[in-house]
Tab-separated table of C-alpha atoms in Angstrom:
chain	number	residue	atom	x	y	z
H	590	MET	CA	111.319	195.171	-6.406
H	591	TYR	CA	110.018	198.692	-6.756
H	592	ASP	CA	112.082	201.828	-7.299
H	593	ILE	CA	110.417	203.741	-4.436
H	594	ILE	CA	107.871	202.889	-1.800
H	595	ILE	CA	106.104	205.705	0.055
H	596	ARG	CA	104.585	204.390	3.259
H	597	ALA	CA	101.805	205.859	5.380
H	598	GLY	CA	101.253	209.071	3.433
H	599	ARG	CA	98.185	210.993	4.498
H	600	LEU	CA	95.692	211.901	1.820
H	601	GLY	CA	93.622	215.051	1.804
H	602	ASP	CA	90.706	213.225	3.398
H	603	GLY	CA	92.876	211.924	6.207
H	604	GLN	CA	93.260	208.362	5.064
H	605	LEU	CA	96.701	206.718	5.018
H	606	VAL	CA	98.073	205.165	1.865
H	607	ASP	CA	101.160	203.357	0.569
H	608	ILE	CA	102.368	204.091	-2.971
H	609	ALA	CA	104.887	202.032	-4.972
H	610	ILE	CA	106.685	203.507	-7.973
H	611	ARG	CA	108.432	201.643	-10.798
H	612	GLU	CA	109.905	203.018	-13.999
H	613	GLY	CA	108.310	206.422	-13.562
H	614	LYS	CA	104.789	205.154	-13.008
H	615	ILE	CA	102.599	204.387	-10.018
H	616	ALA	CA	102.848	200.589	-9.816
H	617	ALA	CA	100.702	199.953	-6.733
H	618	ILE	CA	98.643	201.978	-4.295
H	619	GLY	CA	96.766	201.062	-1.135
H	620	SER	CA	98.105	199.042	1.783
H	621	LEU	CA	101.317	197.313	0.627
H	622	PRO	CA	102.616	194.193	2.425
H	623	GLU	CA	105.499	194.649	4.802
H	624	THR	CA	107.533	192.289	2.608
H	625	ALA	CA	107.397	194.700	-0.368
H	626	THR	CA	110.919	195.924	-1.197
H	627	ALA	CA	112.294	198.977	-3.020
H	628	GLN	CA	115.561	200.705	-3.712
H	629	GLN	CA	114.296	203.663	-1.661
H	630	ILE	CA	111.648	203.737	1.071
H	631	LEU	CA	110.078	206.913	2.397
H	632	ASP	CA	108.197	206.245	5.582
H	633	LEU	CA	106.020	209.277	6.179
H	634	GLY	CA	104.551	207.848	9.347
H	635	GLY	CA	101.145	209.448	8.764
H	636	ARG	CA	102.640	212.813	9.515
H	637	VAL	CA	103.232	213.937	5.927
H	638	HIS	CA	100.568	214.402	3.298
H	639	VAL	CA	100.802	212.999	-0.211
H	640	SER	CA	98.798	213.984	-3.237
H	641	ALA	CA	99.003	213.737	-6.970
H	642	GLY	CA	101.633	216.222	-8.224
H	643	TRP	CA	100.473	219.812	-8.019
H	644	ILE	CA	99.801	221.562	-11.283
H	645	ASP	CA	100.116	225.334	-11.545
H	646	GLY	CA	98.088	226.228	-14.604
H	647	HIS	CA	98.994	229.914	-14.792
H	648	THR	CA	102.665	230.928	-14.357
H	649	HIS	CA	105.140	233.189	-16.185
H	650	CYS	CA	108.370	231.266	-16.261
H	651	TYR	CA	109.990	231.921	-19.632
H	652	PRO	CA	113.405	233.145	-18.449
H	653	ALA	CA	113.931	235.425	-21.460
H	654	SER	CA	110.646	237.307	-21.121
H	655	PRO	CA	111.444	241.040	-20.679
H	656	ILE	CA	108.387	241.754	-18.511
H	657	TYR	CA	107.316	238.706	-16.483
H	658	HIS	CA	109.931	236.004	-16.196
H	659	ASP	CA	111.247	233.294	-13.900
H	660	GLU	CA	112.920	229.875	-13.946
H	661	PRO	CA	110.609	226.867	-14.351
H	662	ASP	CA	112.243	224.796	-11.637
H	663	LYS	CA	112.095	227.613	-9.087
H	664	VAL	CA	108.302	227.902	-9.470
H	665	GLY	CA	108.075	224.193	-10.095
H	666	VAL	CA	109.779	221.291	-8.306
H	667	GLU	CA	111.695	223.544	-5.898
H	668	SER	CA	108.279	224.721	-4.695
H	669	GLY	CA	106.606	221.268	-4.654
H	670	VAL	CA	104.931	221.745	-8.048
H	671	THR	CA	105.404	218.996	-10.575
H	672	THR	CA	103.852	220.638	-13.662
H	673	VAL	CA	103.813	224.329	-14.636
H	674	ILE	CA	101.958	225.930	-17.457
H	675	ASP	CA	103.390	229.195	-18.717
H	676	ALA	CA	100.350	231.340	-19.583
H	677	GLY	CA	101.210	233.360	-22.678
H	678	SER	CA	104.710	234.621	-22.036
H	679	THR	CA	105.653	233.380	-25.485
H	680	GLY	CA	104.025	233.645	-28.882
H	681	ALA	CA	104.913	232.148	-32.249
H	682	ASP	CA	108.152	234.181	-32.418
H	683	ASP	CA	109.788	232.785	-29.277
H	684	VAL	CA	107.997	229.598	-28.293
H	685	ASP	CA	110.687	227.471	-30.000
H	686	ASP	CA	113.313	228.906	-27.681
H	687	PHE	CA	111.116	228.329	-24.644
H	688	GLN	CA	110.505	224.690	-25.614
H	689	GLN	CA	114.220	224.063	-25.740
H	690	ILE	CA	114.711	225.600	-22.307
H	691	ALA	CA	111.805	223.628	-20.883
H	692	ALA	CA	113.198	220.333	-22.169
H	693	GLY	CA	116.166	220.717	-19.793
H	694	CYS	CA	114.068	221.253	-16.664
H	695	LYS	CA	113.258	218.806	-13.878
H	696	THR	CA	109.717	220.224	-13.770
H	697	ARG	CA	107.191	219.289	-16.449
H	698	VAL	CA	106.769	222.503	-18.384
H	699	HIS	CA	104.056	223.371	-20.927
H	700	ALA	CA	102.890	226.581	-22.583
H	701	LEU	CA	99.662	228.336	-23.416
H	702	LEU	CA	100.564	230.121	-26.648
H	703	ASN	CA	99.959	233.862	-26.667
H	704	ILE	CA	97.837	234.632	-29.729
H	705	SER	CA	100.153	237.568	-30.321
H	706	ARG	CA	103.270	236.401	-32.148
H	707	ILE	CA	105.472	238.602	-29.863
H	708	GLY	CA	104.178	237.105	-26.580
H	709	LEU	CA	104.761	239.374	-23.596
H	710	LEU	CA	107.367	241.498	-25.328
H	711	ARG	CA	105.332	244.473	-24.228
H	712	GLN	CA	102.213	245.034	-22.103
H	713	ASN	CA	99.916	245.759	-25.046
H	714	GLU	CA	100.750	242.761	-27.191
H	715	LEU	CA	97.263	242.575	-28.691
H	716	ALA	CA	96.966	246.211	-29.655
H	717	ASP	CA	98.773	245.967	-33.002
H	718	SER	CA	96.843	243.831	-35.536
H	719	ARG	CA	100.092	243.103	-37.354
H	720	ASP	CA	101.110	240.917	-34.409
H	721	LEU	CA	97.943	238.848	-34.623
H	722	ASP	CA	99.044	236.283	-37.191
H	723	MET	CA	96.965	233.139	-36.835
H	724	ASP	CA	98.864	231.265	-39.520
H	725	LEU	CA	102.081	231.656	-37.504
H	726	ALA	CA	100.231	230.605	-34.307
H	727	SER	CA	98.834	227.518	-36.034
H	728	ALA	CA	102.302	226.561	-37.322
H	729	ALA	CA	103.698	226.901	-33.793
H	730	ILE	CA	100.993	224.664	-32.357
H	731	ARG	CA	101.669	222.039	-35.040
H	732	ARG	CA	105.440	222.184	-34.292
H	733	HIS	CA	104.943	221.588	-30.574
H	734	PRO	CA	101.822	219.487	-30.054
H	735	ASP	CA	103.078	218.148	-26.693
H	736	PHE	CA	104.560	221.402	-25.379
H	737	ILE	CA	101.777	223.837	-26.338
H	738	VAL	CA	98.682	222.640	-24.470
H	739	GLY	CA	96.422	225.665	-25.035
H	740	ILE	CA	95.971	229.286	-26.035
H	741	LYS	CA	96.094	232.510	-24.019
H	742	ALA	CA	94.369	235.814	-24.688
H	743	ARG	CA	94.726	238.765	-22.317
H	744	MET	CA	91.466	240.700	-22.743
H	745	SER	CA	92.187	243.922	-20.869
H	746	GLY	CA	91.732	247.371	-22.319
H	747	SER	CA	95.365	248.154	-21.691
H	748	VAL	CA	96.374	245.066	-23.694
H	749	VAL	CA	93.971	245.068	-26.664
H	750	GLY	CA	93.863	248.846	-27.232
H	751	GLU	CA	91.448	249.684	-30.066
H	752	ASN	CA	91.100	246.041	-31.112
H	753	GLY	CA	88.357	245.328	-28.628
H	754	LEU	CA	86.963	241.815	-28.867
H	755	GLN	CA	88.695	240.987	-32.136
H	756	PRO	CA	91.676	239.177	-30.541
H	757	LEU	CA	89.293	236.973	-28.608
H	758	ARG	CA	87.294	236.105	-31.737
H	759	MET	CA	90.561	235.209	-33.432
H	760	ALA	CA	91.593	233.050	-30.442
H	761	LYS	CA	88.254	231.180	-30.614
H	762	ALA	CA	88.748	230.526	-34.349
H	763	LEU	CA	92.279	229.211	-33.658
H	764	GLN	CA	90.900	227.067	-30.879
H	765	GLN	CA	88.386	225.467	-33.245
H	766	THR	CA	91.063	224.838	-35.856
H	767	HIS	CA	93.107	222.821	-33.342
H	768	GLY	CA	90.536	220.506	-31.812
H	769	ARG	CA	89.188	222.841	-29.191
H	770	LEU	CA	92.502	223.399	-27.395
H	771	PRO	CA	91.975	224.870	-23.912
H	772	LEU	CA	91.643	228.685	-24.038
H	773	MET	CA	92.571	230.790	-21.085
H	774	VAL	CA	91.261	234.359	-21.067
H	775	HIS	CA	92.702	237.007	-18.784
H	776	VAL	CA	90.208	239.604	-17.664
H	777	GLY	CA	91.304	242.971	-16.278
H	778	ASN	CA	90.498	246.606	-16.917
H	779	THR	CA	87.757	247.670	-19.331
H	780	PRO	CA	86.975	247.809	-22.166
H	781	PRO	CA	85.863	245.295	-23.233
H	782	ASP	CA	83.282	244.611	-20.598
H	783	LEU	CA	83.259	241.211	-18.822
H	784	ASP	CA	79.746	240.511	-20.064
H	785	GLU	CA	80.942	240.898	-23.670
H	786	ILE	CA	83.941	238.655	-23.045
H	787	VAL	CA	82.121	235.756	-21.410
H	788	ALA	CA	79.392	235.842	-24.047
H	789	LEU	CA	82.028	234.341	-26.364
H	790	LEU	CA	83.162	231.715	-23.901
H	791	GLY	CA	81.825	228.287	-22.970
H	792	ASP	CA	82.748	224.629	-22.793
H	793	GLY	CA	86.187	224.180	-21.233
H	794	ASP	CA	87.290	227.781	-21.563
H	795	LEU	CA	89.173	229.180	-18.521
H	796	LEU	CA	88.456	232.665	-17.148
H	797	THR	CA	91.565	233.618	-15.201
H	798	HIS	CA	91.836	236.347	-12.556
H	799	CYS	CA	88.198	235.500	-12.017
H	800	PHE	CA	88.271	236.921	-8.445
H	801	ASN	CA	89.991	240.167	-9.282
H	802	GLY	CA	88.717	243.259	-7.468
H	803	LYS	CA	88.423	245.496	-10.521
H	804	PRO	CA	85.123	246.680	-11.960
H	805	ASN	CA	85.407	243.893	-14.531
H	806	ARG	CA	84.848	241.247	-11.842
H	807	ILE	CA	82.426	238.322	-11.718
H	808	LEU	CA	80.354	239.740	-8.889
H	809	THR	CA	77.991	242.703	-9.186
H	810	PRO	CA	78.320	245.678	-6.819
H	811	ALA	CA	75.643	243.945	-4.727
H	812	GLY	CA	77.930	240.891	-4.408
H	813	GLU	CA	75.871	238.598	-6.705
H	814	LEU	CA	77.249	236.521	-9.579
H	815	ARG	CA	76.795	238.336	-12.869
H	816	VAL	CA	74.070	236.868	-15.013
H	817	ALA	CA	76.392	236.627	-18.043
H	818	VAL	CA	78.948	234.706	-16.025
H	819	ARG	CA	76.375	232.336	-14.618
H	820	GLU	CA	75.110	231.610	-18.153
H	821	ALA	CA	78.631	231.049	-19.400
H	822	MET	CA	79.293	228.640	-16.518
H	823	LYS	CA	76.252	226.687	-17.551
H	824	ARG	CA	77.870	226.388	-20.961
H	825	GLY	CA	81.006	224.982	-19.326
H	826	LEU	CA	83.116	228.072	-18.501
H	827	LEU	CA	85.745	227.280	-15.835
H	828	LEU	CA	86.990	229.711	-13.203
H	829	ASP	CA	90.736	229.969	-12.658
H	830	ILE	CA	92.395	231.958	-9.894
H	831	GLY	CA	95.669	233.406	-11.127
H	832	HIS	CA	95.543	234.937	-7.601
H	833	GLY	CA	92.995	237.573	-6.730
H	834	GLY	CA	91.404	239.692	-4.027
H	835	GLU	CA	88.601	239.881	-1.515
H	836	VAL	CA	86.075	238.928	-4.205
H	837	ALA	CA	87.236	235.341	-3.663
H	838	GLU	CA	85.887	235.195	-0.108
H	839	LEU	CA	82.552	236.770	-1.129
H	840	ALA	CA	82.201	234.284	-3.963
H	841	ILE	CA	83.181	231.222	-1.971
H	842	ARG	CA	80.637	232.055	0.720
H	843	GLN	CA	78.017	231.722	-2.023
H	844	GLY	CA	79.381	228.421	-3.196
H	845	ILE	CA	81.049	229.895	-6.292
H	846	LEU	CA	84.232	227.861	-6.240
H	847	PRO	CA	87.197	228.024	-8.583
H	848	ARG	CA	87.711	225.050	-10.859
H	849	THR	CA	91.486	225.590	-10.776
H	850	ILE	CA	93.822	227.360	-8.402
H	851	SER	CA	96.861	228.903	-10.094
H	852	SER	CA	99.402	231.490	-8.998
H	853	ASP	CA	100.315	233.845	-11.911
H	854	ILE	CA	103.770	233.626	-10.384
H	855	TYR	CA	106.905	235.256	-11.730
H	856	CYS	CA	110.150	236.309	-10.075
H	857	LYS	CA	108.938	239.588	-8.565
H	858	ASN	CA	105.760	238.331	-6.903
H	859	ARG	CA	107.540	235.096	-5.944
H	860	ILE	CA	110.308	236.903	-4.086
H	861	LYS	CA	108.472	239.952	-2.786
H	862	GLY	CA	104.926	238.616	-2.623
H	863	PRO	CA	102.057	238.509	-2.360
H	864	VAL	CA	102.199	235.217	-4.244
H	865	TYR	CA	105.450	233.554	-3.054
H	866	SER	CA	104.404	230.060	-4.244
H	867	LEU	CA	101.471	227.969	-5.376
H	868	ALA	CA	101.431	226.467	-1.865
H	869	HIS	CA	101.009	229.975	-0.413
H	870	VAL	CA	98.135	230.705	-2.755
H	871	MET	CA	96.514	227.386	-1.852
H	872	SER	CA	96.851	228.257	1.846
H	873	LYS	CA	94.910	231.461	1.259
H	874	PHE	CA	91.943	229.405	0.073
H	875	LEU	CA	92.100	227.283	3.224
H	876	ALA	CA	91.890	230.544	5.144
H	877	ILE	CA	88.761	231.725	3.397
H	878	GLY	CA	86.702	228.612	3.713
H	879	MET	CA	87.702	225.882	1.252
H	880	THR	CA	88.590	222.457	2.598
H	881	LEU	CA	91.934	220.775	2.043
H	882	GLU	CA	90.321	218.279	-0.330
H	883	GLN	CA	88.694	221.068	-2.372
H	884	VAL	CA	91.958	222.976	-2.620
H	885	LEU	CA	93.922	219.874	-3.652
H	886	ALA	CA	91.355	219.019	-6.307
H	887	CYS	CA	91.952	222.479	-7.888
H	888	VAL	CA	95.657	221.741	-8.401
H	889	THR	CA	95.450	218.040	-9.222
H	890	HIS	CA	92.708	216.221	-11.178
H	891	GLN	CA	90.597	219.343	-11.926
H	892	ALA	CA	93.665	221.164	-13.304
H	893	ALA	CA	94.716	218.096	-15.293
H	894	ASP	CA	91.262	217.720	-16.762
H	895	ALA	CA	90.944	221.434	-17.620
H	896	LEU	CA	94.323	221.430	-19.386
H	897	ARG	CA	93.971	217.898	-20.829
H	898	LEU	CA	97.167	216.614	-19.200
H	899	SER	CA	97.015	212.876	-19.693
H	900	GLY	CA	98.353	210.746	-16.867
H	901	LYS	CA	98.499	213.608	-14.405
H	902	GLY	CA	96.460	214.705	-11.429
H	903	ARG	CA	95.399	211.340	-10.015
H	904	LEU	CA	96.831	208.728	-7.693
H	905	LYS	CA	96.133	205.568	-9.575
H	906	VAL	CA	98.059	202.631	-11.041
H	907	ASP	CA	99.822	203.374	-14.339
H	908	ALA	CA	99.521	207.139	-13.853
H	909	ASP	CA	102.767	209.135	-14.045
H	910	ALA	CA	104.596	209.037	-10.723
H	911	ASP	CA	104.150	212.747	-10.218
H	912	LEU	CA	103.567	213.361	-6.532
H	913	THR	CA	103.768	216.246	-4.032
H	914	LEU	CA	104.638	215.562	-0.390
H	915	PHE	CA	103.673	218.292	2.024
H	916	GLU	CA	102.774	219.199	5.587
H	917	VAL	CA	99.875	221.291	6.888
H	918	ALA	CA	101.543	223.530	9.472
H	919	SER	CA	99.480	225.167	12.181
H	920	GLY	CA	99.942	228.669	13.438
H	921	PRO	CA	98.788	232.225	12.777
H	922	THR	CA	99.680	233.428	9.288
H	923	LEU	CA	98.862	236.773	7.667
H	924	PHE	CA	97.966	236.612	3.971
H	925	MET	CA	97.879	239.562	1.571
H	926	ASP	CA	95.831	239.730	-1.612
H	927	THR	CA	96.556	241.658	-4.807
H	928	GLU	CA	94.768	244.704	-3.442
H	929	ALA	CA	97.038	244.791	-0.365
H	930	GLN	CA	94.184	243.653	1.887
H	931	SER	CA	95.165	241.249	4.681
H	932	ARG	CA	93.461	238.134	5.951
H	933	SER	CA	94.622	235.955	8.829
H	934	GLY	CA	94.688	232.167	8.741
H	935	ASP	CA	95.865	229.385	10.923
H	936	GLN	CA	97.134	226.881	8.394
H	937	GLN	CA	100.005	226.976	5.956
H	938	LEU	CA	100.867	224.327	3.336
H	939	GLN	CA	104.562	223.515	3.317
H	940	PRO	CA	105.721	221.397	0.369
H	941	LEU	CA	108.530	219.032	1.274
H	942	ALA	CA	109.241	217.310	-2.004
H	943	ALA	CA	108.092	216.791	-5.540
H	944	LEU	CA	108.456	213.548	-7.450
H	945	VAL	CA	108.369	213.845	-11.220
H	946	GLY	CA	108.319	210.521	-13.001
H	947	GLY	CA	109.553	208.997	-9.745
H	948	GLU	CA	112.525	211.377	-9.424
H	949	LEU	CA	112.602	212.994	-6.018
H	950	VAL	CA	113.434	216.699	-5.601
H	951	LEU	CA	113.440	218.138	-2.099
H	952	THR	CA	112.218	221.646	-1.372
H	953	HIS	CA	113.794	224.009	1.163
H	954	TYR	CA	111.515	222.564	3.828
H	955	GLY	CA	112.164	218.984	2.798
H	956	LYS	CA	115.948	219.156	3.017
H	957	SER	CA	115.807	219.360	6.790
H	958	HIS	CA	112.820	217.038	7.289
H	959	HIS	CA	113.346	213.735	9.114
H	960	ALA	CA	111.505	211.689	6.460
H	961	PHE	CA	114.191	212.461	3.902
H	962	CYS	CA	117.305	212.063	6.040
H	963	LEU	CA	118.196	208.758	4.356
């Protein structure tokens, strides 16, 4: 007997699939015999989609952060997201506290360690060289090898001050020390210039806010991909969303697709917008030309690979039973970007439930859905 059987879930490509879960793992997938039994059966009737659990690779969900904060489960399972990565809210000084909080959450929570020991205690956390202590950062990574899955460096002029590229060089050195941990680099206002930043990036590094509308964006004024960015992508640079602006539509029309879709969510932009949820951000990319399969890839196996999350992101036997159940609702929807520009769409992803290690958590939508009225 299985713990849970999900019947007739619809995949991103339209195919129907049955999934059996036992002891927190996917035990069988495909077309299960009618005689298969389980303690709980969810018959989705082909009306509800199922995918590997959604991964939001760029959130700010350390509740004690004084600037950008939220609760992991609110941006996680309550929004259909099974794994959240906090992107630099904590540094060496406060990551221990965050790890203890995360251990009590239903969502799988990990952190990208801010290379500043103070984390996001203030907006210019990389401006004071006294806060850039790589020995403390290394010690934190060694203390929490499962919780800390990468490094974060916010390379905006307002963050680094007079330190220029030095914090990024230090982050790259720290990365090499720890087996090439994933490095996420935030790009914003100048200096330093984007060309200088990406010259230091390559294999597996993540450029977040890649579709921002500021002068430090990946497209030239003529709308073409910057040469330096193209060369960095040839070296393996990955593009992450962290939400963005109209640059996204211009880029996607040229076939410049993000590797990962993330939200940069925290309480303010979750409640007041324009982010609201990872599902809402994903829906924006449906509206500007990506297919459902492409969008799902950016929050499942591509995100898992980019962040080296073993056992996540794929529907296969023996993988963790982390799943997201959702509907694709039809109807006119108005989306807003970070520059307050609007774009209409006709599809909206509505997450109904998240399963983490086989444990079912219903979202607001799911609590009233017929499939879960058991």
